[in-house]
Amino acid sequence: MTEEGPITMELALSELRRGVDVRLAGLEGQLALLFQRNELNERQARDQSRLIDELEDRLGAAERDQVTRGHLDNRFRQTVALLSLLAATASVAVALLTTLVGR
């Protein structure tokens, strides 16, 4: 071999090593980016899961406390009965008052 042979071989090997190092650094950067994206997606999934749990709890509470048509009808009947009782009591009081004043 001539002097150029080992120099050319060393130059080719150093270029090959540099190319491999550059590609490896690029792959490491891409892996780091994918790792960050994965962490972000996991964090978002946890947040969404927590939000869904909170909404399910709120929906359950709303369903337990909901006012139905039957509840409204019962409340209306009770209000009408109470107002009727008050009106009857007032009319009795007025009748007694007019009787006492008329004597």
mmCIF file of N, CA and C in Angstrom:
data_model
loop_
_atom_site.group_PDB
_atom_site.id
_atom_site.type_symbol
_atom_site.label_atom_id
_atom_site.label_comp_id
_atom_site.label_asym_id
_atom_site.label_seq_id
_atom_site.Cartn_x
_atom_site.Cartn_y
_atom_site.Cartn_z
ATOM 1 N N MET A 1 0.829 -1.175 0.000
ATOM 2 C CA MET A 1 0.000 0.000 0.000
ATOM 3 C C MET A 1 0.869 1.231 0.000
ATOM 4 N N THR A 2 0.302 2.249 -0.549
ATOM 5 C CA THR A 2 1.034 3.503 -0.603
ATOM 6 C C THR A 2 0.656 4.341 0.590
ATOM 7 N N GLU A 3 1.262 5.442 0.697
ATOM 8 C CA GLU A 3 0.964 6.373 1.784
ATOM 9 C C GLU A 3 -0.467 6.894 1.671
ATOM 10 N N GLU A 4 -0.963 7.000 0.470
ATOM 11 C CA GLU A 4 -2.312 7.517 0.282
ATOM 12 C C GLU A 4 -3.363 6.532 0.774
ATOM 13 N N GLY A 5 -3.096 5.266 0.741
ATOM 14 C CA GLY A 5 -4.043 4.238 1.142
ATOM 15 C C GLY A 5 -4.486 4.392 2.583
ATOM 16 N N PRO A 6 -3.557 4.404 3.540
ATOM 17 C CA PRO A 6 -3.992 4.558 4.921
ATOM 18 C C PRO A 6 -4.632 5.902 5.195
ATOM 19 N N ILE A 7 -4.143 6.962 4.564
ATOM 20 C CA ILE A 7 -4.732 8.294 4.778
ATOM 21 C C ILE A 7 -6.156 8.315 4.231
ATOM 22 N N THR A 8 -6.329 7.755 3.048
ATOM 23 C CA THR A 8 -7.658 7.722 2.438
ATOM 24 C C THR A 8 -8.596 6.863 3.287
ATOM 25 N N MET A 9 -8.078 5.744 3.786
ATOM 26 C CA MET A 9 -8.891 4.866 4.613
ATOM 27 C C MET A 9 -9.257 5.564 5.920
ATOM 28 N N GLU A 10 -8.309 6.243 6.545
ATOM 29 C CA GLU A 10 -8.585 6.973 7.785
ATOM 30 C C GLU A 10 -9.583 8.094 7.537
ATOM 31 N N LEU A 11 -9.420 8.785 6.414
ATOM 32 C CA LEU A 11 -10.348 9.862 6.065
ATOM 33 C C LEU A 11 -11.755 9.301 5.847
ATOM 34 N N ALA A 12 -11.862 8.178 5.149
ATOM 35 C CA ALA A 12 -13.165 7.560 4.894
ATOM 36 C C ALA A 12 -13.792 7.100 6.211
ATOM 37 N N LEU A 13 -12.983 6.500 7.087
ATOM 38 C CA LEU A 13 -13.513 6.049 8.378
ATOM 39 C C LEU A 13 -13.953 7.226 9.245
ATOM 40 N N SER A 14 -13.190 8.314 9.251
ATOM 41 C CA SER A 14 -13.580 9.481 10.051
ATOM 42 C C SER A 14 -14.852 10.115 9.505
ATOM 43 N N GLU A 15 -15.000 10.145 8.183
ATOM 44 C CA GLU A 15 -16.243 10.682 7.599
ATOM 45 C C GLU A 15 -17.421 9.770 7.929
ATOM 46 N N LEU A 16 -17.177 8.469 7.875
ATOM 47 C CA LEU A 16 -18.225 7.519 8.217
ATOM 48 C C LEU A 16 -18.612 7.677 9.693
ATOM 49 N N ARG A 17 -17.619 7.818 10.556
ATOM 50 C CA ARG A 17 -17.869 8.007 11.991
ATOM 51 C C ARG A 17 -18.646 9.297 12.230
ATOM 52 N N ARG A 18 -18.249 10.365 11.530
ATOM 53 C CA ARG A 18 -18.946 11.645 11.675
ATOM 54 C C ARG A 18 -20.387 11.519 11.195
ATOM 55 N N GLY A 19 -20.599 10.837 10.078
ATOM 56 C CA GLY A 19 -21.962 10.633 9.571
ATOM 57 C C GLY A 19 -22.813 9.845 10.546
ATOM 58 N N VAL A 20 -22.225 8.797 11.123
ATOM 59 C CA VAL A 20 -22.960 7.997 12.108
ATOM 60 C C VAL A 20 -23.267 8.838 13.337
ATOM 61 N N ASP A 21 -22.297 9.641 13.793
ATOM 62 C CA ASP A 21 -22.522 10.506 14.961
ATOM 63 C C ASP A 21 -23.629 11.520 14.697
ATOM 64 N N VAL A 22 -23.636 12.108 13.504
ATOM 65 C CA VAL A 22 -24.673 13.095 13.156
ATOM 66 C C VAL A 22 -26.046 12.425 13.135
ATOM 67 N N ARG A 23 -26.126 11.247 12.505
ATOM 68 C CA ARG A 23 -27.405 10.530 12.446
ATOM 69 C C ARG A 23 -27.865 10.112 13.841
ATOM 70 N N LEU A 24 -26.927 9.669 14.654
ATOM 71 C CA LEU A 24 -27.256 9.259 16.010
ATOM 72 C C LEU A 24 -27.757 10.446 16.833
ATOM 73 N N ALA A 25 -27.112 11.596 16.673
ATOM 74 C CA ALA A 25 -27.560 12.797 17.386
ATOM 75 C C ALA A 25 -28.958 13.200 16.917
ATOM 76 N N GLY A 26 -29.223 13.079 15.611
ATOM 77 C CA GLY A 26 -30.557 13.382 15.093
ATOM 78 C C GLY A 26 -31.606 12.448 15.653
ATOM 79 N N LEU A 27 -31.269 11.161 15.727
ATOM 80 C CA LEU A 27 -32.206 10.187 16.298
ATOM 81 C C LEU A 27 -32.448 10.449 17.779
ATOM 82 N N GLU A 28 -31.395 10.805 18.503
ATOM 83 C CA GLU A 28 -31.559 11.114 19.927
ATOM 84 C C GLU A 28 -32.468 12.327 20.111
ATOM 85 N N GLY A 29 -32.307 13.338 19.256
ATOM 86 C CA GLY A 29 -33.186 14.510 19.325
ATOM 87 C C GLY A 29 -34.631 14.158 19.037
ATOM 88 N N GLN A 30 -34.836 13.317 18.029
ATOM 89 C CA GLN A 30 -36.195 12.907 17.700
ATOM 90 C C GLN A 30 -36.809 12.080 18.830
ATOM 91 N N LEU A 31 -36.019 11.210 19.443
ATOM 92 C CA LEU A 31 -36.521 10.422 20.569
ATOM 93 C C LEU A 31 -36.874 11.317 21.751
ATOM 94 N N ALA A 32 -36.032 12.323 22.005
ATOM 95 C CA ALA A 32 -36.333 13.243 23.108
ATOM 96 C C ALA A 32 -37.633 13.993 22.838
ATOM 97 N N LEU A 33 -37.836 14.414 21.586
ATOM 98 C CA LEU A 33 -39.069 15.112 21.228
ATOM 99 C C LEU A 33 -40.280 14.196 21.388
ATOM 100 N N LEU A 34 -40.148 12.949 20.937
ATOM 101 C CA LEU A 34 -41.251 11.997 21.095
ATOM 102 C C LEU A 34 -41.544 11.733 22.564
ATOM 103 N N PHE A 35 -40.508 11.673 23.389
ATOM 104 C CA PHE A 35 -40.700 11.476 24.822
ATOM 105 C C PHE A 35 -41.465 12.651 25.426
ATOM 106 N N GLN A 36 -41.109 13.875 25.044
ATOM 107 C CA GLN A 36 -41.819 15.060 25.549
ATOM 108 C C GLN A 36 -43.267 15.053 25.102
ATOM 109 N N ARG A 37 -43.499 14.728 23.848
ATOM 110 C CA ARG A 37 -44.877 14.677 23.342
ATOM 111 C C ARG A 37 -45.682 13.614 24.085
ATOM 112 N N ASN A 38 -45.047 12.476 24.350
ATOM 113 C CA ASN A 38 -45.729 11.410 25.074
ATOM 114 C C ASN A 38 -46.109 11.870 26.487
ATOM 115 N N GLU A 39 -45.191 12.542 27.158
ATOM 116 C CA GLU A 39 -45.495 13.061 28.498
ATOM 117 C C GLU A 39 -46.636 14.069 28.449
ATOM 118 N N LEU A 40 -46.621 14.948 27.442
ATOM 119 C CA LEU A 40 -47.692 15.932 27.290
ATOM 120 C C LEU A 40 -49.030 15.236 27.059
ATOM 121 N N ASN A 41 -49.038 14.231 26.197
ATOM 122 C CA ASN A 41 -50.288 13.507 25.920
ATOM 123 C C ASN A 41 -50.783 12.776 27.159
ATOM 124 N N GLU A 42 -49.879 12.189 27.932
ATOM 125 C CA GLU A 42 -50.291 11.517 29.166
ATOM 126 C C GLU A 42 -50.867 12.515 30.162
ATOM 127 N N ARG A 43 -50.241 13.689 30.274
ATOM 128 C CA ARG A 43 -50.740 14.721 31.188
ATOM 129 C C ARG A 43 -52.122 15.184 30.743
ATOM 130 N N GLN A 44 -52.295 15.401 29.434
ATOM 131 C CA GLN A 44 -53.605 15.825 28.930
ATOM 132 C C GLN A 44 -54.653 14.744 29.153
ATOM 133 N N ALA A 45 -54.272 13.492 28.979
ATOM 134 C CA ALA A 45 -55.216 12.388 29.202
ATOM 135 C C ALA A 45 -55.629 12.336 30.671
ATOM 136 N N ARG A 46 -54.672 12.537 31.595
ATOM 137 C CA ARG A 46 -55.016 12.560 33.022
ATOM 138 C C ARG A 46 -55.949 13.719 33.326
ATOM 139 N N ASP A 47 -55.666 14.901 32.745
ATOM 140 C CA ASP A 47 -56.531 16.062 32.978
ATOM 141 C C ASP A 47 -57.939 15.812 32.444
ATOM 142 N N GLN A 48 -58.032 15.234 31.246
ATOM 143 C CA GLN A 48 -59.341 14.950 30.658
ATOM 144 C C GLN A 48 -60.087 13.914 31.494
ATOM 145 N N SER A 49 -59.374 12.917 31.973
ATOM 146 C CA SER A 49 -60.008 11.894 32.816
ATOM 147 C C SER A 49 -60.531 12.508 34.108
ATOM 148 N N ARG A 50 -59.738 13.398 34.708
ATOM 149 C CA ARG A 50 -60.172 14.062 35.937
ATOM 150 C C ARG A 50 -61.389 14.931 35.650
ATOM 151 N N LEU A 51 -61.389 15.639 34.524
ATOM 152 C CA LEU A 51 -62.527 16.486 34.158
ATOM 153 C C LEU A 51 -63.779 15.644 33.927
ATOM 154 N N ILE A 52 -63.626 14.509 33.275
ATOM 155 C CA ILE A 52 -64.768 13.621 33.041
ATOM 156 C C ILE A 52 -65.319 13.111 34.370
ATOM 157 N N ASP A 53 -64.418 12.746 35.289
ATOM 158 C CA ASP A 53 -64.874 12.286 36.606
ATOM 159 C C ASP A 53 -65.646 13.382 37.332
ATOM 160 N N GLU A 54 -65.135 14.630 37.269
ATOM 161 C CA GLU A 54 -65.836 15.741 37.913
ATOM 162 C C GLU A 54 -67.202 15.970 37.282
ATOM 163 N N LEU A 55 -67.281 15.906 35.961
ATOM 164 C CA LEU A 55 -68.561 16.099 35.277
ATOM 165 C C LEU A 55 -69.539 14.974 35.602
ATOM 166 N N GLU A 56 -69.040 13.741 35.703
ATOM 167 C CA GLU A 56 -69.914 12.630 36.076
ATOM 168 C C GLU A 56 -70.446 12.819 37.491
ATOM 169 N N ASP A 57 -69.599 13.312 38.394
ATOM 170 C CA ASP A 57 -70.061 13.577 39.765
ATOM 171 C C ASP A 57 -71.132 14.660 39.777
ATOM 172 N N ARG A 58 -70.904 15.722 38.988
ATOM 173 C CA ARG A 58 -71.891 16.806 38.922
ATOM 174 C C ARG A 58 -73.191 16.318 38.314
ATOM 175 N N LEU A 59 -73.102 15.486 37.284
ATOM 176 C CA LEU A 59 -74.308 14.948 36.657
ATOM 177 C C LEU A 59 -75.068 14.052 37.629
ATOM 178 N N GLY A 60 -74.328 13.236 38.380
ATOM 179 C CA GLY A 60 -74.976 12.382 39.371
ATOM 180 C C GLY A 60 -75.690 13.201 40.423
ATOM 181 N N ALA A 61 -75.037 14.286 40.893
ATOM 182 C CA ALA A 61 -75.681 15.158 41.893
ATOM 183 C C ALA A 61 -76.912 15.831 41.305
ATOM 184 N N ALA A 62 -76.814 16.270 40.048
ATOM 185 C CA ALA A 62 -77.966 16.924 39.414
ATOM 186 C C ALA A 62 -79.119 15.942 39.234
ATOM 187 N N GLU A 63 -78.804 14.709 38.878
ATOM 188 C CA GLU A 63 -79.865 13.712 38.719
ATOM 189 C C GLU A 63 -80.515 13.372 40.050
ATOM 190 N N ARG A 64 -79.711 13.349 41.124
ATOM 191 C CA ARG A 64 -80.288 13.062 42.446
ATOM 192 C C ARG A 64 -81.179 14.208 42.921
ATOM 193 N N ASP A 65 -80.819 15.436 42.594
ATOM 194 C CA ASP A 65 -81.542 16.607 43.092
ATOM 195 C C ASP A 65 -82.537 17.169 42.089
ATOM 196 N N GLN A 66 -82.761 16.485 40.994
ATOM 197 C CA GLN A 66 -83.623 17.048 39.959
ATOM 198 C C GLN A 66 -85.061 17.193 40.450
ATOM 199 N N VAL A 67 -85.728 18.178 39.934
ATOM 200 C CA VAL A 67 -87.132 18.433 40.261
ATOM 201 C C VAL A 67 -87.954 17.885 39.107
ATOM 202 N N THR A 68 -88.845 16.960 39.435
ATOM 203 C CA THR A 68 -89.682 16.361 38.395
ATOM 204 C C THR A 68 -91.041 17.043 38.355
ATOM 205 N N ARG A 69 -91.790 16.720 37.360
ATOM 206 C CA ARG A 69 -93.137 17.268 37.206
ATOM 207 C C ARG A 69 -94.002 16.881 38.409
ATOM 208 N N GLY A 70 -93.833 15.663 38.893
ATOM 209 C CA GLY A 70 -94.599 15.208 40.054
ATOM 210 C C GLY A 70 -94.278 16.037 41.297
ATOM 211 N N HIS A 71 -92.974 16.367 41.487
ATOM 212 C CA HIS A 71 -92.602 17.205 42.627
ATOM 213 C C HIS A 71 -93.252 18.589 42.528
ATOM 214 N N LEU A 72 -93.237 19.134 41.311
ATOM 215 C CA LEU A 72 -93.846 20.452 41.126
ATOM 216 C C LEU A 72 -95.358 20.407 41.367
ATOM 217 N N ASP A 73 -96.012 19.345 40.898
ATOM 218 C CA ASP A 73 -97.454 19.210 41.123
ATOM 219 C C ASP A 73 -97.769 19.095 42.614
ATOM 220 N N ASN A 74 -96.998 18.305 43.338
ATOM 221 C CA ASN A 74 -97.211 18.182 44.787
ATOM 222 C C ASN A 74 -97.007 19.518 45.488
ATOM 223 N N ARG A 75 -95.962 20.214 45.114
ATOM 224 C CA ARG A 75 -95.696 21.527 45.738
ATOM 225 C C ARG A 75 -96.825 22.502 45.431
ATOM 226 N N PHE A 76 -97.359 22.484 44.198
ATOM 227 C CA PHE A 76 -98.463 23.375 43.828
ATOM 228 C C PHE A 76 -99.710 23.035 44.651
ATOM 229 N N ARG A 77 -99.997 21.744 44.798
ATOM 230 C CA ARG A 77 -101.160 21.336 45.594
ATOM 231 C C ARG A 77 -101.015 21.780 47.043
ATOM 232 N N GLN A 78 -99.824 21.623 47.597
ATOM 233 C CA GLN A 78 -99.591 22.046 48.980
ATOM 234 C C GLN A 78 -99.745 23.560 49.121
ATOM 235 N N THR A 79 -99.262 24.306 48.135
ATOM 236 C CA THR A 79 -99.383 25.765 48.185
ATOM 237 C C THR A 79 -100.845 26.189 48.094
ATOM 238 N N VAL A 80 -101.597 25.558 47.199
ATOM 239 C CA VAL A 80 -103.019 25.885 47.063
ATOM 240 C C VAL A 80 -103.766 25.537 48.347
ATOM 241 N N ALA A 81 -103.443 24.386 48.949
ATOM 242 C CA ALA A 81 -104.097 23.988 50.202
ATOM 243 C C ALA A 81 -103.776 24.981 51.311
ATOM 244 N N LEU A 82 -102.532 25.422 51.396
ATOM 245 C CA LEU A 82 -102.137 26.385 52.420
ATOM 246 C C LEU A 82 -102.835 27.726 52.204
ATOM 247 N N LEU A 83 -102.896 28.175 50.950
ATOM 248 C CA LEU A 83 -103.580 29.442 50.665
ATOM 249 C C LEU A 83 -105.073 29.330 50.962
ATOM 250 N N SER A 84 -105.670 28.195 50.672
ATOM 251 C CA SER A 84 -107.088 27.986 50.986
ATOM 252 C C SER A 84 -107.316 28.030 52.487
ATOM 253 N N LEU A 85 -106.440 27.413 53.245
ATOM 254 C CA LEU A 85 -106.539 27.433 54.698
ATOM 255 C C LEU A 85 -106.395 28.853 55.230
ATOM 256 N N LEU A 86 -105.452 29.610 54.672
ATOM 257 C CA LEU A 86 -105.277 31.004 55.092
ATOM 258 C C LEU A 86 -106.516 31.842 54.753
ATOM 259 N N ALA A 87 -107.083 31.624 53.570
ATOM 260 C CA ALA A 87 -108.270 32.374 53.176
ATOM 261 C C ALA A 87 -109.453 32.026 54.085
ATOM 262 N N ALA A 88 -109.613 30.759 54.412
ATOM 263 C CA ALA A 88 -110.704 30.344 55.295
ATOM 264 C C ALA A 88 -110.513 30.938 56.678
ATOM 265 N N THR A 89 -109.282 30.918 57.187
ATOM 266 C CA THR A 89 -109.003 31.502 58.503
ATOM 267 C C THR A 89 -109.273 32.993 58.498
ATOM 268 N N ALA A 90 -108.886 33.664 57.419
ATOM 269 C CA ALA A 90 -109.125 35.111 57.326
ATOM 270 C C ALA A 90 -110.607 35.413 57.264
ATOM 271 N N SER A 91 -111.371 34.607 56.528
ATOM 272 C CA SER A 91 -112.811 34.864 56.443
ATOM 273 C C SER A 91 -113.490 34.609 57.787
ATOM 274 N N VAL A 92 -113.044 33.585 58.523
ATOM 275 C CA VAL A 92 -113.592 33.340 59.858
ATOM 276 C C VAL A 92 -113.250 34.509 60.768
ATOM 277 N N ALA A 93 -112.026 35.008 60.689
ATOM 278 C CA ALA A 93 -111.614 36.134 61.531
ATOM 279 C C ALA A 93 -112.422 37.373 61.191
ATOM 280 N N VAL A 94 -112.667 37.620 59.917
ATOM 281 C CA VAL A 94 -113.465 38.785 59.507
ATOM 282 C C VAL A 94 -114.902 38.615 59.982
ATOM 283 N N ALA A 95 -115.450 37.430 59.868
ATOM 284 C CA ALA A 95 -116.839 37.190 60.322
ATOM 285 C C ALA A 95 -116.942 37.401 61.805
ATOM 286 N N LEU A 96 -115.994 36.914 62.597
ATOM 287 C CA LEU A 96 -116.021 37.133 64.037
ATOM 288 C C LEU A 96 -115.872 38.606 64.364
ATOM 289 N N LEU A 97 -115.006 39.261 63.645
ATOM 290 C CA LEU A 97 -114.781 40.701 63.891
ATOM 291 C C LEU A 97 -116.047 41.509 63.585
ATOM 292 N N THR A 98 -116.719 41.208 62.480
ATOM 293 C CA THR A 98 -117.941 41.935 62.129
ATOM 294 C C THR A 98 -119.053 41.619 63.126
ATOM 295 N N THR A 99 -119.087 40.395 63.640
ATOM 296 C CA THR A 99 -120.086 40.032 64.645
ATOM 297 C C THR A 99 -119.834 40.804 65.937
ATOM 298 N N LEU A 100 -118.608 40.883 66.342
ATOM 299 C CA LEU A 100 -118.286 41.608 67.563
ATOM 300 C C LEU A 100 -118.516 43.115 67.402
ATOM 301 N N VAL A 101 -118.187 43.635 66.262
ATOM 302 C CA VAL A 101 -118.392 45.062 66.054
ATOM 303 C C VAL A 101 -119.861 45.394 65.924
ATOM 304 N N GLY A 102 -120.678 44.496 65.357
ATOM 305 C CA GLY A 102 -122.105 44.735 65.156
ATOM 306 C C GLY A 102 -122.880 44.686 66.447
ATOM 307 N N ARG A 103 -122.425 44.162 67.489
ATOM 308 C CA ARG A 103 -123.163 44.072 68.753
ATOM 309 C C ARG A 103 -123.131 45.323 69.473
#
